[in-house]
């Protein structure tokens, strides 16, 4: 509760995925989800998404949390990176 993010397991891991799942399954309110996503996206110490599969769920959670501008920006930056590297399909793993 003090950190405003959802933690996972005995190791108290903090990951963007956990924040996205809590938003998508309705555990977090849009305000809580937005705060948790902002506290973890791109932050040192938080496990970041490394696949397009997970990133699309993060974007969906951002949209559900009312973060349309940030979701659109992430979508463009992430997938555009693969396009700029001449990908003819989207990669299964991309950082």
PDB file of N, CA and C in Angstrom:
ATOM      1  N   UNK A   1       0.826  -1.205   0.000  1.00  0.00           N
ATOM      2  CA  UNK A   1       0.000   0.000   0.000  1.00  0.00           C
ATOM      3  C   UNK A   1       0.864   1.260   0.000  1.00  0.00           C
ATOM      4  N   UNK A   2       2.005   1.191   0.694  1.00  0.00           N
ATOM      5  CA  UNK A   2       2.847   2.393   0.772  1.00  0.00           C
ATOM      6  C   UNK A   2       3.428   2.767  -0.589  1.00  0.00           C
ATOM      7  N   UNK A   3       3.792   1.763  -1.391  1.00  0.00           N
ATOM      8  CA  UNK A   3       4.445   2.049  -2.669  1.00  0.00           C
ATOM      9  C   UNK A   3       3.458   2.361  -3.786  1.00  0.00           C
ATOM     10  N   UNK A   4       2.205   1.950  -3.618  1.00  0.00           N
ATOM     11  CA  UNK A   4       1.211   2.206  -4.651  1.00  0.00           C
ATOM     12  C   UNK A   4       1.321   1.263  -5.843  1.00  0.00           C
ATOM     13  N   UNK A   5       2.074   0.159  -5.681  1.00  0.00           N
ATOM     14  CA  UNK A   5       2.202  -0.822  -6.744  1.00  0.00           C
ATOM     15  C   UNK A   5       1.875  -2.210  -6.202  1.00  0.00           C
ATOM     16  N   UNK A   6       1.546  -3.114  -7.100  1.00  0.00           N
ATOM     17  CA  UNK A   6       1.287  -4.500  -6.731  1.00  0.00           C
ATOM     18  C   UNK A   6       2.604  -5.256  -6.775  1.00  0.00           C
ATOM     19  N   UNK A   7       2.844  -6.072  -5.766  1.00  0.00           N
ATOM     20  CA  UNK A   7       4.069  -6.862  -5.697  1.00  0.00           C
ATOM     21  C   UNK A   7       3.706  -8.334  -5.823  1.00  0.00           C
ATOM     22  N   UNK A   8       4.686  -9.138  -6.231  1.00  0.00           N
ATOM     23  CA  UNK A   8       4.422 -10.535  -6.506  1.00  0.00           C
ATOM     24  C   UNK A   8       5.412 -11.446  -5.788  1.00  0.00           C
ATOM     25  N   UNK A   9       4.893 -12.460  -5.132  1.00  0.00           N
ATOM     26  CA  UNK A   9       5.700 -13.526  -4.570  1.00  0.00           C
ATOM     27  C   UNK A   9       6.474 -13.164  -3.323  1.00  0.00           C
ATOM     28  N   UNK A  10       7.186 -14.190  -2.836  1.00  0.00           N
ATOM     29  CA  UNK A  10       7.988 -14.031  -1.623  1.00  0.00           C
ATOM     30  C   UNK A  10       9.094 -13.001  -1.809  1.00  0.00           C
ATOM     31  N   UNK A  11       9.620 -12.906  -3.044  1.00  0.00           N
ATOM     32  CA  UNK A  11      10.680 -11.946  -3.328  1.00  0.00           C
ATOM     33  C   UNK A  11      10.183 -10.521  -3.502  1.00  0.00           C
ATOM     34  N   UNK A  12       8.859 -10.342  -3.437  1.00  0.00           N
ATOM     35  CA  UNK A  12       8.233  -9.018  -3.551  1.00  0.00           C
ATOM     36  C   UNK A  12       8.640  -8.328  -4.857  1.00  0.00           C
ATOM     37  N   UNK A  13       8.626  -9.116  -5.939  1.00  0.00           N
ATOM     38  CA  UNK A  13       8.991  -8.579  -7.252  1.00  0.00           C
ATOM     39  C   UNK A  13       7.991  -7.512  -7.684  1.00  0.00           C
ATOM     40  N   UNK A  14       8.528  -6.461  -8.282  1.00  0.00           N
ATOM     41  CA  UNK A  14       7.694  -5.402  -8.853  1.00  0.00           C
ATOM     42  C   UNK A  14       7.897  -5.440 -10.355  1.00  0.00           C
ATOM     43  N   UNK A  15       6.807  -5.644 -11.076  1.00  0.00           N
ATOM     44  CA  UNK A  15       6.901  -5.724 -12.524  1.00  0.00           C
ATOM     45  C   UNK A  15       5.760  -4.951 -13.165  1.00  0.00           C
ATOM     46  N   UNK A  16       6.012  -4.500 -14.369  1.00  0.00           N
ATOM     47  CA  UNK A  16       4.979  -3.822 -15.151  1.00  0.00           C
ATOM     48  C   UNK A  16       3.838  -4.796 -15.417  1.00  0.00           C
ATOM     49  N   UNK A  17       4.179  -6.074 -15.653  1.00  0.00           N
ATOM     50  CA  UNK A  17       3.151  -7.078 -15.940  1.00  0.00           C
ATOM     51  C   UNK A  17       2.142  -7.181 -14.797  1.00  0.00           C
ATOM     52  N   UNK A  18       2.612  -7.197 -13.566  1.00  0.00           N
ATOM     53  CA  UNK A  18       1.698  -7.295 -12.427  1.00  0.00           C
ATOM     54  C   UNK A  18       0.739  -6.114 -12.392  1.00  0.00           C
ATOM     55  N   UNK A  19       1.241  -4.941 -12.699  1.00  0.00           N
ATOM     56  CA  UNK A  19       0.386  -3.762 -12.689  1.00  0.00           C
ATOM     57  C   UNK A  19      -0.670  -3.874 -13.795  1.00  0.00           C
ATOM     58  N   UNK A  20      -0.240  -4.331 -14.965  1.00  0.00           N
ATOM     59  CA  UNK A  20      -1.173  -4.479 -16.089  1.00  0.00           C
ATOM     60  C   UNK A  20      -2.247  -5.516 -15.777  1.00  0.00           C
ATOM     61  N   UNK A  21      -1.837  -6.677 -15.236  1.00  0.00           N
ATOM     62  CA  UNK A  21      -2.819  -7.721 -14.939  1.00  0.00           C
ATOM     63  C   UNK A  21      -3.845  -7.229 -13.919  1.00  0.00           C
ATOM     64  N   UNK A  22      -3.406  -6.510 -12.895  1.00  0.00           N
ATOM     65  CA  UNK A  22      -4.340  -6.025 -11.872  1.00  0.00           C
ATOM     66  C   UNK A  22      -5.327  -5.021 -12.460  1.00  0.00           C
ATOM     67  N   UNK A  23      -4.874  -4.237 -13.406  1.00  0.00           N
ATOM     68  CA  UNK A  23      -5.766  -3.290 -14.078  1.00  0.00           C
ATOM     69  C   UNK A  23      -6.755  -4.043 -14.958  1.00  0.00           C
ATOM     70  N   UNK A  24      -6.263  -4.998 -15.724  1.00  0.00           N
ATOM     71  CA  UNK A  24      -7.116  -5.712 -16.674  1.00  0.00           C
ATOM     72  C   UNK A  24      -8.144  -6.619 -16.006  1.00  0.00           C
ATOM     73  N   UNK A  25      -7.805  -7.169 -14.842  1.00  0.00           N
ATOM     74  CA  UNK A  25      -8.767  -8.067 -14.190  1.00  0.00           C
ATOM     75  C   UNK A  25      -9.691  -7.332 -13.226  1.00  0.00           C
ATOM     76  N   UNK A  26      -9.549  -6.021 -13.116  1.00  0.00           N
ATOM     77  CA  UNK A  26     -10.475  -5.232 -12.316  1.00  0.00           C
ATOM     78  C   UNK A  26     -10.140  -5.117 -10.852  1.00  0.00           C
ATOM     79  N   UNK A  27      -8.948  -5.563 -10.449  1.00  0.00           N
ATOM     80  CA  UNK A  27      -8.539  -5.403  -9.049  1.00  0.00           C
ATOM     81  C   UNK A  27      -8.245  -3.932  -8.763  1.00  0.00           C
ATOM     82  N   UNK A  28      -7.567  -3.269  -9.694  1.00  0.00           N
ATOM     83  CA  UNK A  28      -7.204  -1.861  -9.525  1.00  0.00           C
ATOM     84  C   UNK A  28      -8.264  -0.971 -10.164  1.00  0.00           C
ATOM     85  N   UNK A  29      -8.524   0.139  -9.533  1.00  0.00           N
ATOM     86  CA  UNK A  29      -9.365   1.163 -10.160  1.00  0.00           C
ATOM     87  C   UNK A  29      -8.538   1.836 -11.254  1.00  0.00           C
ATOM     88  N   UNK A  30      -9.177   2.569 -12.157  1.00  0.00           N
ATOM     89  CA  UNK A  30      -8.387   3.282 -13.156  1.00  0.00           C
ATOM     90  C   UNK A  30      -7.334   4.202 -12.537  1.00  0.00           C
ATOM     91  N   UNK A  31      -7.659   4.854 -11.448  1.00  0.00           N
ATOM     92  CA  UNK A  31      -6.694   5.740 -10.791  1.00  0.00           C
ATOM     93  C   UNK A  31      -5.532   4.949 -10.203  1.00  0.00           C
ATOM     94  N   UNK A  32      -5.824   3.834  -9.539  1.00  0.00           N
ATOM     95  CA  UNK A  32      -4.770   2.996  -8.972  1.00  0.00           C
ATOM     96  C   UNK A  32      -3.911   2.386 -10.072  1.00  0.00           C
ATOM     97  N   UNK A  33      -4.555   1.912 -11.126  1.00  0.00           N
ATOM     98  CA  UNK A  33      -3.820   1.321 -12.235  1.00  0.00           C
ATOM     99  C   UNK A  33      -2.905   2.310 -12.910  1.00  0.00           C
ATOM    100  N   UNK A  34      -3.410   3.510 -13.123  1.00  0.00           N
ATOM    101  CA  UNK A  34      -2.590   4.551 -13.751  1.00  0.00           C
ATOM    102  C   UNK A  34      -1.377   4.870 -12.882  1.00  0.00           C
ATOM    103  N   UNK A  35      -1.590   5.038 -11.598  1.00  0.00           N
ATOM    104  CA  UNK A  35      -0.482   5.350 -10.686  1.00  0.00           C
ATOM    105  C   UNK A  35       0.539   4.208 -10.668  1.00  0.00           C
ATOM    106  N   UNK A  36       0.053   2.959 -10.629  1.00  0.00           N
ATOM    107  CA  UNK A  36       0.948   1.803 -10.581  1.00  0.00           C
ATOM    108  C   UNK A  36       1.740   1.666 -11.882  1.00  0.00           C
ATOM    109  N   UNK A  37       1.076   1.856 -13.017  1.00  0.00           N
ATOM    110  CA  UNK A  37       1.775   1.777 -14.298  1.00  0.00           C
ATOM    111  C   UNK A  37       2.818   2.883 -14.428  1.00  0.00           C
ATOM    112  N   UNK A  38       2.457   4.092 -14.042  1.00  0.00           N
ATOM    113  CA  UNK A  38       3.409   5.200 -14.122  1.00  0.00           C
ATOM    114  C   UNK A  38       4.594   4.987 -13.182  1.00  0.00           C
ATOM    115  N   UNK A  39       4.343   4.315 -12.055  1.00  0.00           N
ATOM    116  CA  UNK A  39       5.417   4.072 -11.085  1.00  0.00           C
ATOM    117  C   UNK A  39       6.378   2.977 -11.539  1.00  0.00           C
ATOM    118  N   UNK A  40       5.983   2.166 -12.523  1.00  0.00           N
ATOM    119  CA  UNK A  40       6.823   1.047 -12.920  1.00  0.00           C
ATOM    120  C   UNK A  40       7.348   1.120 -14.351  1.00  0.00           C
ATOM    121  N   UNK A  41       6.604   1.703 -15.259  1.00  0.00           N
ATOM    122  CA  UNK A  41       7.040   1.744 -16.662  1.00  0.00           C
ATOM    123  C   UNK A  41       8.353   2.498 -16.800  1.00  0.00           C
ATOM    124  N   UNK A  42       9.367   1.804 -17.278  1.00  0.00           N
ATOM    125  CA  UNK A  42      10.668   2.418 -17.503  1.00  0.00           C
ATOM    126  C   UNK A  42      11.457   2.736 -16.248  1.00  0.00           C
ATOM    127  N   UNK A  43      11.008   2.264 -15.104  1.00  0.00           N
ATOM    128  CA  UNK A  43      11.675   2.591 -13.835  1.00  0.00           C
ATOM    129  C   UNK A  43      12.699   1.525 -13.466  1.00  0.00           C
ATOM    130  N   UNK A  44      13.878   1.962 -13.031  1.00  0.00           N
ATOM    131  CA  UNK A  44      14.886   0.998 -12.568  1.00  0.00           C
ATOM    132  C   UNK A  44      14.325   0.158 -11.422  1.00  0.00           C
ATOM    133  N   UNK A  45      14.661  -1.116 -11.435  1.00  0.00           N
ATOM    134  CA  UNK A  45      14.210  -2.011 -10.384  1.00  0.00           C
ATOM    135  C   UNK A  45      12.908  -2.724 -10.686  1.00  0.00           C
ATOM    136  N   UNK A  46      12.108  -2.186 -11.594  1.00  0.00           N
ATOM    137  CA  UNK A  46      10.863  -2.846 -11.980  1.00  0.00           C
ATOM    138  C   UNK A  46      11.116  -3.683 -13.230  1.00  0.00           C
ATOM    139  N   UNK A  47      10.613  -4.910 -13.235  1.00  0.00           N
ATOM    140  CA  UNK A  47      10.775  -5.784 -14.393  1.00  0.00           C
ATOM    141  C   UNK A  47       9.929  -5.232 -15.535  1.00  0.00           C
ATOM    142  N   UNK A  48      10.580  -4.978 -16.661  1.00  0.00           N
ATOM    143  CA  UNK A  48       9.928  -4.373 -17.819  1.00  0.00           C
ATOM    144  C   UNK A  48       9.490  -5.450 -18.810  1.00  0.00           C
ATOM    145  N   UNK A  49       8.467  -5.163 -19.611  1.00  0.00           N
ATOM    146  CA  UNK A  49       8.074  -6.121 -20.634  1.00  0.00           C
ATOM    147  C   UNK A  49       9.180  -6.281 -21.670  1.00  0.00           C
ATOM    148  N   UNK A  50       9.320  -7.490 -22.206  1.00  0.00           N
ATOM    149  CA  UNK A  50      10.353  -7.743 -23.207  1.00  0.00           C
ATOM    150  C   UNK A  50       9.817  -8.398 -24.463  1.00  0.00           C
ATOM    151  N   UNK A  51       8.493  -8.506 -24.528  1.00  0.00           N
ATOM    152  CA  UNK A  51       7.887  -9.131 -25.698  1.00  0.00           C
ATOM    153  C   UNK A  51       6.712  -8.311 -26.203  1.00  0.00           C
ATOM    154  N   UNK A  52       6.447  -8.370 -27.508  1.00  0.00           N
ATOM    155  CA  UNK A  52       5.242  -7.718 -28.028  1.00  0.00           C
ATOM    156  C   UNK A  52       3.972  -8.274 -27.382  1.00  0.00           C
ATOM    157  N   UNK A  53       3.980  -9.574 -27.078  1.00  0.00           N
ATOM    158  CA  UNK A  53       2.809 -10.192 -26.450  1.00  0.00           C
ATOM    159  C   UNK A  53       2.452  -9.484 -25.143  1.00  0.00           C
ATOM    160  N   UNK A  54       3.418  -9.334 -24.257  1.00  0.00           N
ATOM    161  CA  UNK A  54       3.139  -8.659 -22.988  1.00  0.00           C
ATOM    162  C   UNK A  54       2.892  -7.174 -23.204  1.00  0.00           C
ATOM    163  N   UNK A  55       3.636  -6.565 -24.092  1.00  0.00           N
ATOM    164  CA  UNK A  55       3.478  -5.128 -24.318  1.00  0.00           C
ATOM    165  C   UNK A  55       2.068  -4.793 -24.776  1.00  0.00           C
ATOM    166  N   UNK A  56       1.460  -5.660 -25.554  1.00  0.00           N
ATOM    167  CA  UNK A  56       0.087  -5.348 -25.978  1.00  0.00           C
ATOM    168  C   UNK A  56      -0.880  -5.373 -24.798  1.00  0.00           C
ATOM    169  N   UNK A  57      -0.633  -6.226 -23.793  1.00  0.00           N
ATOM    170  CA  UNK A  57      -1.471  -6.212 -22.599  1.00  0.00           C
ATOM    171  C   UNK A  57      -1.217  -4.956 -21.760  1.00  0.00           C
ATOM    172  N   UNK A  58       0.021  -4.512 -21.721  1.00  0.00           N
ATOM    173  CA  UNK A  58       0.349  -3.274 -21.012  1.00  0.00           C
ATOM    174  C   UNK A  58      -0.394  -2.105 -21.664  1.00  0.00           C
ATOM    175  N   UNK A  59      -0.394  -2.055 -22.986  1.00  0.00           N
ATOM    176  CA  UNK A  59      -1.100  -0.986 -23.694  1.00  0.00           C
ATOM    177  C   UNK A  59      -2.600  -1.066 -23.426  1.00  0.00           C
ATOM    178  N   UNK A  60      -3.147  -2.271 -23.423  1.00  0.00           N
ATOM    179  CA  UNK A  60      -4.567  -2.437 -23.117  1.00  0.00           C
ATOM    180  C   UNK A  60      -4.880  -1.942 -21.698  1.00  0.00           C
ATOM    181  N   UNK A  61      -4.012  -2.260 -20.743  1.00  0.00           N
ATOM    182  CA  UNK A  61      -4.197  -1.791 -19.366  1.00  0.00           C
ATOM    183  C   UNK A  61      -4.102  -0.273 -19.292  1.00  0.00           C
ATOM    184  N   UNK A  62      -3.168   0.303 -20.038  1.00  0.00           N
ATOM    185  CA  UNK A  62      -3.036   1.756 -20.057  1.00  0.00           C
ATOM    186  C   UNK A  62      -4.317   2.396 -20.583  1.00  0.00           C
ATOM    187  N   UNK A  63      -4.887   1.828 -21.623  1.00  0.00           N
ATOM    188  CA  UNK A  63      -6.138   2.362 -22.170  1.00  0.00           C
ATOM    189  C   UNK A  63      -7.260   2.256 -21.144  1.00  0.00           C
ATOM    190  N   UNK A  64      -7.345   1.128 -20.463  1.00  0.00           N
ATOM    191  CA  UNK A  64      -8.384   0.927 -19.441  1.00  0.00           C
ATOM    192  C   UNK A  64      -8.200   1.889 -18.268  1.00  0.00           C
ATOM    193  N   UNK A  65      -6.959   2.311 -18.034  1.00  0.00           N
ATOM    194  CA  UNK A  65      -6.667   3.246 -16.937  1.00  0.00           C
ATOM    195  C   UNK A  65      -6.790   4.699 -17.378  1.00  0.00           C
ATOM    196  N   UNK A  66      -7.221   4.933 -18.606  1.00  0.00           N
ATOM    197  CA  UNK A  66      -7.398   6.308 -19.081  1.00  0.00           C
ATOM    198  C   UNK A  66      -6.127   6.967 -19.577  1.00  0.00           C
ATOM    199  N   UNK A  67      -5.138   6.170 -19.948  1.00  0.00           N
ATOM    200  CA  UNK A  67      -3.835   6.693 -20.380  1.00  0.00           C
ATOM    201  C   UNK A  67      -3.702   6.617 -21.909  1.00  0.00           C
ATOM    202  N   UNK A  68      -4.684   7.149 -22.618  1.00  0.00           N
ATOM    203  CA  UNK A  68      -4.709   7.023 -24.075  1.00  0.00           C
ATOM    204  C   UNK A  68      -3.466   7.591 -24.743  1.00  0.00           C
ATOM    205  N   UNK A  69      -3.040   8.764 -24.342  1.00  0.00           N
ATOM    206  CA  UNK A  69      -1.870   9.407 -24.964  1.00  0.00           C
ATOM    207  C   UNK A  69      -0.614   8.569 -24.754  1.00  0.00           C
ATOM    208  N   UNK A  70      -0.395   8.118 -23.519  1.00  0.00           N
ATOM    209  CA  UNK A  70       0.789   7.311 -23.219  1.00  0.00           C
ATOM    210  C   UNK A  70       0.745   5.957 -23.929  1.00  0.00           C
ATOM    211  N   UNK A  71      -0.453   5.367 -24.014  1.00  0.00           N
ATOM    212  CA  UNK A  71      -0.603   4.082 -24.695  1.00  0.00           C
ATOM    213  C   UNK A  71      -0.286   4.222 -26.182  1.00  0.00           C
ATOM    214  N   UNK A  72      -0.777   5.269 -26.780  1.00  0.00           N
ATOM    215  CA  UNK A  72      -0.509   5.519 -28.200  1.00  0.00           C
ATOM    216  C   UNK A  72       0.979   5.747 -28.435  1.00  0.00           C
ATOM    217  N   UNK A  73       1.606   6.476 -27.559  1.00  0.00           N
ATOM    218  CA  UNK A  73       3.038   6.739 -27.679  1.00  0.00           C
ATOM    219  C   UNK A  73       3.845   5.452 -27.556  1.00  0.00           C
ATOM    220  N   UNK A  74       3.521   4.610 -26.568  1.00  0.00           N
ATOM    221  CA  UNK A  74       4.224   3.342 -26.390  1.00  0.00           C
ATOM    222  C   UNK A  74       4.027   2.447 -27.605  1.00  0.00           C
ATOM    223  N   UNK A  75       2.805   2.366 -28.096  1.00  0.00           N
ATOM    224  CA  UNK A  75       2.521   1.539 -29.263  1.00  0.00           C
ATOM    225  C   UNK A  75       3.373   1.965 -30.451  1.00  0.00           C
ATOM    226  N   UNK A  76       3.387   3.266 -30.723  1.00  0.00           N
ATOM    227  CA  UNK A  76       4.167   3.763 -31.862  1.00  0.00           C
ATOM    228  C   UNK A  76       5.658   3.538 -31.667  1.00  0.00           C
ATOM    229  N   UNK A  77       6.171   3.856 -30.503  1.00  0.00           N
ATOM    230  CA  UNK A  77       7.613   3.721 -30.268  1.00  0.00           C
ATOM    231  C   UNK A  77       8.059   2.258 -30.314  1.00  0.00           C
ATOM    232  N   UNK A  78       7.302   1.390 -29.696  1.00  0.00           N
ATOM    233  CA  UNK A  78       7.721  -0.009 -29.588  1.00  0.00           C
ATOM    234  C   UNK A  78       7.677  -0.716 -30.938  1.00  0.00           C
ATOM    235  N   UNK A  79       6.530  -0.711 -31.586  1.00  0.00           N
ATOM    236  CA  UNK A  79       6.417  -1.437 -32.849  1.00  0.00           C
ATOM    237  C   UNK A  79       7.160  -0.727 -33.980  1.00  0.00           C
ATOM    238  N   UNK A  80       7.246   0.572 -33.924  1.00  0.00           N
ATOM    239  CA  UNK A  80       7.996   1.303 -34.941  1.00  0.00           C
ATOM    240  C   UNK A  80       9.478   0.943 -34.902  1.00  0.00           C
ATOM    241  N   UNK A  81       9.992   0.600 -33.725  1.00  0.00           N
ATOM    242  CA  UNK A  81      11.386   0.189 -33.608  1.00  0.00           C
ATOM    243  C   UNK A  81      11.678  -1.036 -34.445  1.00  0.00           C
ATOM    244  N   UNK A  82      10.756  -1.980 -34.454  1.00  0.00           N
ATOM    245  CA  UNK A  82      10.946  -3.182 -35.274  1.00  0.00           C
ATOM    246  C   UNK A  82      10.867  -2.835 -36.761  1.00  0.00           C
ATOM    247  N   UNK A  83       9.948  -1.969 -37.110  1.00  0.00           N
ATOM    248  CA  UNK A  83       9.809  -1.551 -38.513  1.00  0.00           C
ATOM    249  C   UNK A  83      11.089  -0.864 -38.974  1.00  0.00           C
ATOM    250  N   UNK A  84      11.642  -0.014 -38.141  1.00  0.00           N
ATOM    251  CA  UNK A  84      12.884   0.689 -38.499  1.00  0.00           C
ATOM    252  C   UNK A  84      14.063  -0.271 -38.667  1.00  0.00           C
ATOM    253  N   UNK A  85      13.976  -1.434 -38.047  1.00  0.00           N
ATOM    254  CA  UNK A  85      15.040  -2.437 -38.192  1.00  0.00           C
ATOM    255  C   UNK A  85      14.722  -3.406 -39.325  1.00  0.00           C
ATOM    256  N   UNK A  86      13.817  -2.990 -40.203  1.00  0.00           N
ATOM    257  CA  UNK A  86      13.433  -3.746 -41.403  1.00  0.00           C
ATOM    258  C   UNK A  86      12.774  -5.086 -41.112  1.00  0.00           C
ATOM    259  N   UNK A  87      12.074  -5.186 -40.011  1.00  0.00           N
ATOM    260  CA  UNK A  87      11.348  -6.418 -39.717  1.00  0.00           C
ATOM    261  C   UNK A  87      10.224  -6.595 -40.731  1.00  0.00           C
ATOM    262  N   UNK A  88      10.087  -7.798 -41.248  1.00  0.00           N
ATOM    263  CA  UNK A  88       8.971  -8.061 -42.152  1.00  0.00           C
ATOM    264  C   UNK A  88       7.814  -8.745 -41.421  1.00  0.00           C
ATOM    265  N   UNK A  89       8.049  -9.114 -40.159  1.00  0.00           N
ATOM    266  CA  UNK A  89       7.008  -9.543 -39.232  1.00  0.00           C
ATOM    267  C   UNK A  89       7.400  -8.982 -37.866  1.00  0.00           C
ATOM    268  N   UNK A  90       6.460  -8.937 -36.955  1.00  0.00           N
ATOM    269  CA  UNK A  90       6.804  -8.478 -35.618  1.00  0.00           C
ATOM    270  C   UNK A  90       7.450  -9.623 -34.857  1.00  0.00           C
ATOM    271  N   UNK A  91       8.523  -9.309 -34.151  1.00  0.00           N
ATOM    272  CA  UNK A  91       9.337 -10.307 -33.481  1.00  0.00           C
ATOM    273  C   UNK A  91       8.654 -10.817 -32.221  1.00  0.00           C
ATOM    274  N   UNK A  92       8.992 -12.038 -31.869  1.00  0.00           N
ATOM    275  CA  UNK A  92       8.414 -12.643 -30.662  1.00  0.00           C
ATOM    276  C   UNK A  92       9.023 -12.040 -29.405  1.00  0.00           C
ATOM    277  N   UNK A  93      10.297 -11.678 -29.462  1.00  0.00           N
ATOM    278  CA  UNK A  93      10.978 -11.018 -28.344  1.00  0.00           C
ATOM    279  C   UNK A  93      11.631  -9.777 -28.905  1.00  0.00           C
ATOM    280  N   UNK A  94      11.416  -8.649 -28.241  1.00  0.00           N
ATOM    281  CA  UNK A  94      12.003  -7.395 -28.709  1.00  0.00           C
ATOM    282  C   UNK A  94      12.183  -6.465 -27.522  1.00  0.00           C
ATOM    283  N   UNK A  95      13.395  -5.944 -27.364  1.00  0.00           N
ATOM    284  CA  UNK A  95      13.708  -5.018 -26.283  1.00  0.00           C
ATOM    285  C   UNK A  95      14.243  -3.756 -26.913  1.00  0.00           C
TER     286      UNK A  95
END
